[in-house]
PDB file of C-alpha atoms in Angstrom:
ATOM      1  CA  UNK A   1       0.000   0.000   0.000  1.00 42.00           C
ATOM      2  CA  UNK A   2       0.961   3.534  -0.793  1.00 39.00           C
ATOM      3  CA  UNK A   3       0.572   6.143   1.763  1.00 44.00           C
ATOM      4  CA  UNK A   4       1.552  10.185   0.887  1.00 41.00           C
ATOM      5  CA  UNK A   5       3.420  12.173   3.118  1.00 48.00           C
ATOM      6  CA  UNK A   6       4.705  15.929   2.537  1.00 48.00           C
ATOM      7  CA  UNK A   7       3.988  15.568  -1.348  1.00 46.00           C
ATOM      8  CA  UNK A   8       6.200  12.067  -1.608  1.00 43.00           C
ATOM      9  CA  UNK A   9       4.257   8.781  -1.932  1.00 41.00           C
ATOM     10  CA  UNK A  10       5.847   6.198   0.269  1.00 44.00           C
ATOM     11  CA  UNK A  11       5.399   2.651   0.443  1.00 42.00           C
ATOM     12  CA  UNK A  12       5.635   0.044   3.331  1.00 42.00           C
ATOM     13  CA  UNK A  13       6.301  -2.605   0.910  1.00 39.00           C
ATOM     14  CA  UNK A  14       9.030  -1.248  -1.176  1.00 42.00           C
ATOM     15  CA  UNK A  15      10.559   0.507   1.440  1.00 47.00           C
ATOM     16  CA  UNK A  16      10.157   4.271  -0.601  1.00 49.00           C
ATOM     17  CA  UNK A  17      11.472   2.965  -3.576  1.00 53.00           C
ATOM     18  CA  UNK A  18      12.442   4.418  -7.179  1.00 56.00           C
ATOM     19  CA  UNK A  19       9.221   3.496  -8.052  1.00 52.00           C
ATOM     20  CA  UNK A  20       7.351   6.188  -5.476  1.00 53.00           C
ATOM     21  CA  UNK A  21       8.828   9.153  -7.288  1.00 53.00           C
ATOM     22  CA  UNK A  22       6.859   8.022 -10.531  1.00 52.00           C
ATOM     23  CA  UNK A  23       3.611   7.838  -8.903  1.00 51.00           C
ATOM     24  CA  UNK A  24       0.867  10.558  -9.621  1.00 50.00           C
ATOM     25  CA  UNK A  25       1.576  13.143  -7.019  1.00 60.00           C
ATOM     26  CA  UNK A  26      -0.502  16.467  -6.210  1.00 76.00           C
ATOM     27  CA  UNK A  27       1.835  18.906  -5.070  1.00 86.00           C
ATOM     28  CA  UNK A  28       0.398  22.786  -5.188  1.00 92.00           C
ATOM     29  CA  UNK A  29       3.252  24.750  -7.172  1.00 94.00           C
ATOM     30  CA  UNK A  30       1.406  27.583  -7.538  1.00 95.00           C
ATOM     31  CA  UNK A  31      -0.259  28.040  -3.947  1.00 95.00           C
ATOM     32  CA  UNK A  32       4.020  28.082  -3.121  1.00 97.00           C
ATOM     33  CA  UNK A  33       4.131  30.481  -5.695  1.00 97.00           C
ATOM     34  CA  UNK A  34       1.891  32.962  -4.559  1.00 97.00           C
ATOM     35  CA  UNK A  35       2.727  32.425  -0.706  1.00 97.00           C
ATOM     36  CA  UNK A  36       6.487  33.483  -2.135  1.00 98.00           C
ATOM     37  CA  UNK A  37       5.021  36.437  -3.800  1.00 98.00           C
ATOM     38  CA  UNK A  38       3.302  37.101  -0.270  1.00 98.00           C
ATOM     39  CA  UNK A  39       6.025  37.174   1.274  1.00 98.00           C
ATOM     40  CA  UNK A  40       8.253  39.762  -1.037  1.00 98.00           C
ATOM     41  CA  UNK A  41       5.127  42.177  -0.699  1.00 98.00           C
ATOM     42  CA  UNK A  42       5.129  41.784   3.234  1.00 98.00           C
ATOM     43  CA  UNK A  43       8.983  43.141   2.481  1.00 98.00           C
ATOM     44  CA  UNK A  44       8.321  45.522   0.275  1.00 98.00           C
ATOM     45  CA  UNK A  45       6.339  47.001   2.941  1.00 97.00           C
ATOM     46  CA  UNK A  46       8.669  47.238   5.461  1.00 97.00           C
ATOM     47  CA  UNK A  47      11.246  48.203   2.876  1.00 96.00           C
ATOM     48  CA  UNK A  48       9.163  51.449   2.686  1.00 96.00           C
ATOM     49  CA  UNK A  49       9.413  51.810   6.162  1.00 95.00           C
ATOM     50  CA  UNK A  50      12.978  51.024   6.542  1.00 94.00           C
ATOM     51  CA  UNK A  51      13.793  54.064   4.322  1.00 91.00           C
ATOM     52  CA  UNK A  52      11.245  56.100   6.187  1.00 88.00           C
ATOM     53  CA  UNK A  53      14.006  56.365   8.813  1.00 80.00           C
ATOM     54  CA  UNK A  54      12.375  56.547  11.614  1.00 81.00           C
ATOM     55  CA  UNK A  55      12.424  54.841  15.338  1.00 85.00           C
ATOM     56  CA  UNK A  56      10.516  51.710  13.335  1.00 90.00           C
ATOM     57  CA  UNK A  57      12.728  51.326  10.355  1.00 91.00           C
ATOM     58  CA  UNK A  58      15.165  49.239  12.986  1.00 93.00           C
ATOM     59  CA  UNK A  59      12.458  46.971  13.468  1.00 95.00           C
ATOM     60  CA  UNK A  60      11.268  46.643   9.832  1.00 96.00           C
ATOM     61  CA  UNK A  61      15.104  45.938   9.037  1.00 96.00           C
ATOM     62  CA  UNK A  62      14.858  42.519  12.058  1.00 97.00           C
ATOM     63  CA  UNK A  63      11.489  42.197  10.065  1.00 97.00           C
ATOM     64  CA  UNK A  64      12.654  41.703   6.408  1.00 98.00           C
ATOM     65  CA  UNK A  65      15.612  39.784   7.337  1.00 97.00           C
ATOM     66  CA  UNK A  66      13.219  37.407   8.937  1.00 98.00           C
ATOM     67  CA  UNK A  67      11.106  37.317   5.847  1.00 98.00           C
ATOM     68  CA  UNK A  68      13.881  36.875   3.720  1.00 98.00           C
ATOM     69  CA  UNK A  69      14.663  33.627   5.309  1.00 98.00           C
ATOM     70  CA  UNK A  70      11.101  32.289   4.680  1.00 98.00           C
ATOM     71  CA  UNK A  71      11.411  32.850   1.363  1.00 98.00           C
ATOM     72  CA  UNK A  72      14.491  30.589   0.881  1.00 98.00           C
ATOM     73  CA  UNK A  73      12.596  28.185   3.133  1.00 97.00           C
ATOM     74  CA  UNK A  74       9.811  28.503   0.317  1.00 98.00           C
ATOM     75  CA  UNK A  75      12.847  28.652  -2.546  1.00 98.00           C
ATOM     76  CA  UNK A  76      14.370  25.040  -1.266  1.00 97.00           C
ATOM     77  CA  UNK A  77      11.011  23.653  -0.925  1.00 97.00           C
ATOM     78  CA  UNK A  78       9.677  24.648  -4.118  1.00 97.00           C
ATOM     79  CA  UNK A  79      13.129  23.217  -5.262  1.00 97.00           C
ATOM     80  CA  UNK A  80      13.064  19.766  -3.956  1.00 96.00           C
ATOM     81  CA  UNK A  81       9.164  19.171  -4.609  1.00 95.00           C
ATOM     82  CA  UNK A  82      10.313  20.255  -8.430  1.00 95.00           C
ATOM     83  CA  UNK A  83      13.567  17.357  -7.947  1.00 92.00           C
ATOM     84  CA  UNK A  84      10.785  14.597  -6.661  1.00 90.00           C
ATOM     85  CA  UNK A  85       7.603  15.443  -8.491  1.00 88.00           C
ATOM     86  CA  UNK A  86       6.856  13.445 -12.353  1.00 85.00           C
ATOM     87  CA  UNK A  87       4.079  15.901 -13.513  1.00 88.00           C
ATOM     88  CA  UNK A  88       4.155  19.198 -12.781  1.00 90.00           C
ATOM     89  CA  UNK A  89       0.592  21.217 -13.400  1.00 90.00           C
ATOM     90  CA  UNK A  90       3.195  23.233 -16.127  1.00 92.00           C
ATOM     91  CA  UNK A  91       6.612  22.898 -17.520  1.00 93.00           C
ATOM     92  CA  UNK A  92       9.050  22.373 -14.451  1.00 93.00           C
ATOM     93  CA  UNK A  93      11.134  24.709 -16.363  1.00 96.00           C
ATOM     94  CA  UNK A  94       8.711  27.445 -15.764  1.00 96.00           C
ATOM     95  CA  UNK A  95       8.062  26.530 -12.508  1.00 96.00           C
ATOM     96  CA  UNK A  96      12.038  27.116 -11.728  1.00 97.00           C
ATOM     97  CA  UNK A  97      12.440  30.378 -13.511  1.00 97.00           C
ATOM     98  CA  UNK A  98       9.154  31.624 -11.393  1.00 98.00           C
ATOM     99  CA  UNK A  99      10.955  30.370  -7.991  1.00 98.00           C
ATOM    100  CA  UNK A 100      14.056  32.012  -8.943  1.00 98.00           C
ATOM    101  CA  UNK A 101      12.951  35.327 -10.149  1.00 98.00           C
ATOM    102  CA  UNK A 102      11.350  35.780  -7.179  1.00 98.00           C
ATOM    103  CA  UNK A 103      14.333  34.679  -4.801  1.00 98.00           C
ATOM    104  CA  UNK A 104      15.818  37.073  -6.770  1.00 98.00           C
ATOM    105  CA  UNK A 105      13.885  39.868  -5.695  1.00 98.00           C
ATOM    106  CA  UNK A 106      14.056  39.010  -2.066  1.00 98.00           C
ATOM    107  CA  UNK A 107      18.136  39.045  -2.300  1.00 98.00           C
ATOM    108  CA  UNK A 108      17.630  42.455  -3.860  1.00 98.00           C
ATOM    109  CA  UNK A 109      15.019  44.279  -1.175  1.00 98.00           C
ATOM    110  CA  UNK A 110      16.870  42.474   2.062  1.00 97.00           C
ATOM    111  CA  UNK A 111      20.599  44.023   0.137  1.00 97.00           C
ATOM    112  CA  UNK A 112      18.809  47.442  -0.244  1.00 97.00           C
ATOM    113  CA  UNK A 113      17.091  47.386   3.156  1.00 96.00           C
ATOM    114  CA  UNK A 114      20.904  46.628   4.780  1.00 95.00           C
ATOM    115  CA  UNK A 115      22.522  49.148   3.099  1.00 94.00           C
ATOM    116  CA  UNK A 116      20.288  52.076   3.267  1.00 94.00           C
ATOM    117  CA  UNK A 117      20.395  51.399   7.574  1.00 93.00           C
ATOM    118  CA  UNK A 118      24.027  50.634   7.509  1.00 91.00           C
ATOM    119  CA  UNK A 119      24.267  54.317   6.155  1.00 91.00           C
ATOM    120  CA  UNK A 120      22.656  56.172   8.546  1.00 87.00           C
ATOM    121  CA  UNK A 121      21.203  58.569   7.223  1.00 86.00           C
ATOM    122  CA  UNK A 122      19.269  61.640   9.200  1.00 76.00           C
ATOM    123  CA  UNK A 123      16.949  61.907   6.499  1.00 81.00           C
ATOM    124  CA  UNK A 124      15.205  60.886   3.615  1.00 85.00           C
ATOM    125  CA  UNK A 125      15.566  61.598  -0.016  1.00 92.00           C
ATOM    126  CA  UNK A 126      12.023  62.203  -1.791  1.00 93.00           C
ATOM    127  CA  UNK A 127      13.297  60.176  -5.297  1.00 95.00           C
ATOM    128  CA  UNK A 128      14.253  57.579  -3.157  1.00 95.00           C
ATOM    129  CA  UNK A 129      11.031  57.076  -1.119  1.00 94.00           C
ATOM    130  CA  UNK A 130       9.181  57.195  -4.099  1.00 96.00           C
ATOM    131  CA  UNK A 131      11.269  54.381  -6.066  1.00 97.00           C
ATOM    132  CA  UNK A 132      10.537  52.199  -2.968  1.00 96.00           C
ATOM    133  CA  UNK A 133       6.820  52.816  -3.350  1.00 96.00           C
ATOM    134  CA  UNK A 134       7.094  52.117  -6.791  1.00 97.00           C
ATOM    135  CA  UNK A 135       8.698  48.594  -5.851  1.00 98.00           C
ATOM    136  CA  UNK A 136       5.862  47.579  -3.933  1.00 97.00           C
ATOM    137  CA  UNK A 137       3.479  48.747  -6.845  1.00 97.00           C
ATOM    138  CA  UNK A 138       5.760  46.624  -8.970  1.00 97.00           C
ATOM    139  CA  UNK A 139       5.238  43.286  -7.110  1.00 98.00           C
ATOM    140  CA  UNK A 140       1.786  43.544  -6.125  1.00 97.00           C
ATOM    141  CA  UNK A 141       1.603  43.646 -10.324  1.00 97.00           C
ATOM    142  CA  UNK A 142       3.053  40.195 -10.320  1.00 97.00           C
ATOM    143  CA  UNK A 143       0.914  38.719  -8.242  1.00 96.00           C
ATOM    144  CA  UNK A 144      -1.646  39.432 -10.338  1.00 94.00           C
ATOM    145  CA  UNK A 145      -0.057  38.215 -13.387  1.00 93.00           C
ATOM    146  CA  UNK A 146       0.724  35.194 -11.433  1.00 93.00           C
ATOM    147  CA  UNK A 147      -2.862  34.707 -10.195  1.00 90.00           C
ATOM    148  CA  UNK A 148      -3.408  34.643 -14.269  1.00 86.00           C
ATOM    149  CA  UNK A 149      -1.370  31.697 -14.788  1.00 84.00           C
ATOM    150  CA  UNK A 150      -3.228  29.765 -11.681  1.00 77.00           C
ATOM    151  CA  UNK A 151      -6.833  30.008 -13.472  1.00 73.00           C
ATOM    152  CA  UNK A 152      -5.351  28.607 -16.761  1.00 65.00           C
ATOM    153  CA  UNK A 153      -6.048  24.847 -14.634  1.00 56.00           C
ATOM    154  CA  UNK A 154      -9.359  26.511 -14.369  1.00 54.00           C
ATOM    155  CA  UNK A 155     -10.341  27.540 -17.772  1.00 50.00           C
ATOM    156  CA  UNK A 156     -12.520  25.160 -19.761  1.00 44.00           C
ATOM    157  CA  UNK A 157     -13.401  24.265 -23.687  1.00 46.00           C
ATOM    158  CA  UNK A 158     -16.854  25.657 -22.554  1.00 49.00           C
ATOM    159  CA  UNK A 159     -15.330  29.568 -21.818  1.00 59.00           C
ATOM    160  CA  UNK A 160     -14.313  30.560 -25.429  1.00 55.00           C
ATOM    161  CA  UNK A 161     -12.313  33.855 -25.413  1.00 63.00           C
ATOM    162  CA  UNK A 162     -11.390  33.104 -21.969  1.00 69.00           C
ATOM    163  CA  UNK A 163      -7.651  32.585 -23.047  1.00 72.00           C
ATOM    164  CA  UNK A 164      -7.352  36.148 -24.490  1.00 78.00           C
ATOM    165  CA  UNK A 165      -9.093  37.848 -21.701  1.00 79.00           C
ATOM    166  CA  UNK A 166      -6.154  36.565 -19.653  1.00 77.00           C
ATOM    167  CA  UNK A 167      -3.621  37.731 -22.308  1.00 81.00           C
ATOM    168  CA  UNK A 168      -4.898  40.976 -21.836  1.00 86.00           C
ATOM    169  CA  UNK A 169      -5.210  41.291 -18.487  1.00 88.00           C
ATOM    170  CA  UNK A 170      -1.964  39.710 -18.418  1.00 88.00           C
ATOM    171  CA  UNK A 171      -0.450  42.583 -21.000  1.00 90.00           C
ATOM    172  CA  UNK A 172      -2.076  45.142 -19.117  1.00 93.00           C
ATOM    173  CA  UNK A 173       0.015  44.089 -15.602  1.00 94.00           C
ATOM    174  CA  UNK A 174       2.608  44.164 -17.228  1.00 94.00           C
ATOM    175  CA  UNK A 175       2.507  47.204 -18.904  1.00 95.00           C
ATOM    176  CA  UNK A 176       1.479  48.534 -15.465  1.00 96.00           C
ATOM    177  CA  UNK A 177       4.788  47.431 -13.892  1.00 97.00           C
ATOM    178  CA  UNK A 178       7.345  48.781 -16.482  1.00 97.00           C
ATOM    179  CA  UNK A 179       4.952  52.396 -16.005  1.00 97.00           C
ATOM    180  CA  UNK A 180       6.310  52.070 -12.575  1.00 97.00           C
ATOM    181  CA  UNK A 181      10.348  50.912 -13.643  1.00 97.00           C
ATOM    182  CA  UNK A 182       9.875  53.745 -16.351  1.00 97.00           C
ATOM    183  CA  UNK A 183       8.805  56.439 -13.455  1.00 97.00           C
ATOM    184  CA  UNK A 184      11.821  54.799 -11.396  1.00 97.00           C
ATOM    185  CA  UNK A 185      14.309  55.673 -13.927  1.00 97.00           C
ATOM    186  CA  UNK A 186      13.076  59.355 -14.111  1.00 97.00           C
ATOM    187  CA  UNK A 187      13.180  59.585 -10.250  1.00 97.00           C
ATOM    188  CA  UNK A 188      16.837  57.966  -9.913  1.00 96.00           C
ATOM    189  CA  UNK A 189      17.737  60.724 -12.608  1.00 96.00           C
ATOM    190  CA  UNK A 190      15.923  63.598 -10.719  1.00 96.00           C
ATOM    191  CA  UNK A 191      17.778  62.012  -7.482  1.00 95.00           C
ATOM    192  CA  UNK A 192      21.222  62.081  -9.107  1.00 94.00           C
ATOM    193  CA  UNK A 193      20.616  65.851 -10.625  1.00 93.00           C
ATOM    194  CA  UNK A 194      19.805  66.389  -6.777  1.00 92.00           C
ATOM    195  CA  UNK A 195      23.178  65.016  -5.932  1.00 90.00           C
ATOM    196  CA  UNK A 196      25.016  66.570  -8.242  1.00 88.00           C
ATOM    197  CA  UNK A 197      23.645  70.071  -7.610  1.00 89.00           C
ATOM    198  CA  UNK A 198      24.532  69.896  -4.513  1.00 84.00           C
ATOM    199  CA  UNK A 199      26.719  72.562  -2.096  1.00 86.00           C
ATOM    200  CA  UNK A 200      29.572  70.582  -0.507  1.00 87.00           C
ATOM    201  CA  UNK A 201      30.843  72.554   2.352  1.00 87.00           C
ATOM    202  CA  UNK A 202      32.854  69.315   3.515  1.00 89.00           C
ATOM    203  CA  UNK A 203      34.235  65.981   3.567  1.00 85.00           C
ATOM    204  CA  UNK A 204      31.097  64.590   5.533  1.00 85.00           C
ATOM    205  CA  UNK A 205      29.099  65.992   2.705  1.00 86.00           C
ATOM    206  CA  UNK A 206      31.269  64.222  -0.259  1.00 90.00           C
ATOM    207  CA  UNK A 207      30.699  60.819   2.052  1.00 91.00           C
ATOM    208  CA  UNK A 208      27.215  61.093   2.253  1.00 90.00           C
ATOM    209  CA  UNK A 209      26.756  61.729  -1.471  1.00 91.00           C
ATOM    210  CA  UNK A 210      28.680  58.418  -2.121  1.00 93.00           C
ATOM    211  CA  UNK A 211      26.376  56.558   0.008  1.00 94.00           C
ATOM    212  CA  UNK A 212      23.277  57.638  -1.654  1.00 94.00           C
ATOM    213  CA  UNK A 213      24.920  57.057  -4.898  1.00 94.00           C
ATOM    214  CA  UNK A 214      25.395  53.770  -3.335  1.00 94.00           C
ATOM    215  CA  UNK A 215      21.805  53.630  -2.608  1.00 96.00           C
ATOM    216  CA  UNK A 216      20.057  54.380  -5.384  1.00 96.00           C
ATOM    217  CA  UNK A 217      22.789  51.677  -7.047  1.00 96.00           C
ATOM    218  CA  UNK A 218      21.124  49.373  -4.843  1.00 97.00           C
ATOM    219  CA  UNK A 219      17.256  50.481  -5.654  1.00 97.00           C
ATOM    220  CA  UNK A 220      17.907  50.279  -9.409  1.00 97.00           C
ATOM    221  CA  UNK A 221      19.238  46.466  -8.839  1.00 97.00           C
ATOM    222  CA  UNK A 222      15.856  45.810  -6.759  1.00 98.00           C
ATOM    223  CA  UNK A 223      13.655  47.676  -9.711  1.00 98.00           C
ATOM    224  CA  UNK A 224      15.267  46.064 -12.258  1.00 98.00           C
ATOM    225  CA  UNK A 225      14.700  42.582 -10.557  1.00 98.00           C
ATOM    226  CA  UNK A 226      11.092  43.353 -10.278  1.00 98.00           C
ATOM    227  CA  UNK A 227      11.007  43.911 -14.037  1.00 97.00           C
ATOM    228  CA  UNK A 228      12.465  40.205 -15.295  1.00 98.00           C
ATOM    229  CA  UNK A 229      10.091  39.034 -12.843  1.00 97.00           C
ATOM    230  CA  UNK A 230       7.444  40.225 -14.758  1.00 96.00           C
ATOM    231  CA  UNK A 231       9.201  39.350 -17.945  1.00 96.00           C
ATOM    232  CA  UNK A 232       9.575  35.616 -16.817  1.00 96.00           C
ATOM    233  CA  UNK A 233       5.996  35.817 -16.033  1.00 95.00           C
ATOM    234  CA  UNK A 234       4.899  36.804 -19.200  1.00 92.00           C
ATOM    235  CA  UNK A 235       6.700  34.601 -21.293  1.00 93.00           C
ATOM    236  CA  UNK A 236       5.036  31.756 -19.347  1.00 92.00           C
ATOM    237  CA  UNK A 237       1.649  32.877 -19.695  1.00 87.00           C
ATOM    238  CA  UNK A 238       1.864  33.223 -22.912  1.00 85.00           C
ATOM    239  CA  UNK A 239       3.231  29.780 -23.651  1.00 85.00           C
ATOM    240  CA  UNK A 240      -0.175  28.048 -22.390  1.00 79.00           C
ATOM    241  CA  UNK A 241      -2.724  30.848 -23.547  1.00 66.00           C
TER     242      UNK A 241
END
């Protein structure tokens, strides 16, 4: 007799043999998916807050470090459930580049989130608060292109059209998302013009300008990882429209 545990089908008579990985196995990808996604909005939040600088962005900083290790809890299990499962609900392929876009992104807000408190800033820089709004726009896009590719198990023969409803709903995420990298790229350029127009009385100043130089560095990487997500996502909806 089979019995399943934790997405593997084990068996008392062959002992969890080769034969248990080839067994039909139901193991929900894209709930992961989105509970990944979940989790880089939860950061994106406190990323916000973070760069706030205020007597919370200290906390937010324990907080996103802590979320950042759930997601590569979420990254290794999607992982190993890709490594043990025969049929995947789409291309495992997909499935990967989904998992690691979005580990991706979580490398890049916990990096930015470090570096802008290691800094220490006494204030904030209005470009700069509004890029970091813009990344939390950004992902909550995602998760609604991803919630896309979840109905396509859900979309019957009997629902003609369905399929290009999606691909523009789909489209119009995504155009929605590289509104908000295009609006980045103007801010980081307002931020720099900032920078460069600046008085500097000092060798404190000169420092400080390198860190924020350093900073927006940092918020660009983060935006721009945003964007492939949404690329990656795209390209797979598109492949089973």
């Amino acid at each position: 007799s089979f019995q399943y545990n934790g997405g593997i089908y084990e068996s008392d008579l062959l002992g969890g043999s080769m034969l248990a990985r080839f067994l039909p196995q139901t193991v929900p990808f894209f709930k992961l998916l989105m509970e990944q996604n979940a989790v880089l909005q939860r950061m994106a939040q406190s990323l916000i807050v973070v760069m706030e600088n205020t007597y919370e962005s200290e906390g937010h900083l324990k907080q996103i470090n802590i979320l950042e290790e759930e997601a590569d809890k979420l990254n290794r299990k999607i992982t190993w459930h890709l490594s043990q499962t025969f049929i995947t609900p789409i291309d495992r392929e997909d499935i990967h580049a989904i998992n690691l876009a979005q580990e991706r992104v979580a490398d890049g807000i916990q990096n930015l989130a470090s570096r802008f408190f290691m800094c220490g800033f006494m204030y904030q820089r209005f470009p700069a608060h509004m890029m970091t709004r813009n990344i939390k726009g950004m992902i909550e896009e995602t998760e609604l292109m991803l919630g896309q590719l979840e109905k396509k198990k859900d979309v019957s023969t009997c629902c003609p059209g369905s399929h290009i409803k999606r691909l523009t709903l789909v489209s119009g995420h995504l155009h929605s998302l590289k509104s908000r990298k295009s609006d980045c790229e103007m801010l980081q350029a307002a931020g720099i013009s900032e920078m460069m127009d600046s008085e500097i009385p000092n060798f404190e100043k000169v420092r400080e300008l390198i860190l924020w130089s350093q900073v927006y560095e940092r918020i660009e990487r983060a935006v721009d990882m945003v964007s492939d997500l949404g690329d990656t996502l795209e390209e797979v909806v598109l492949k089973y429209v």
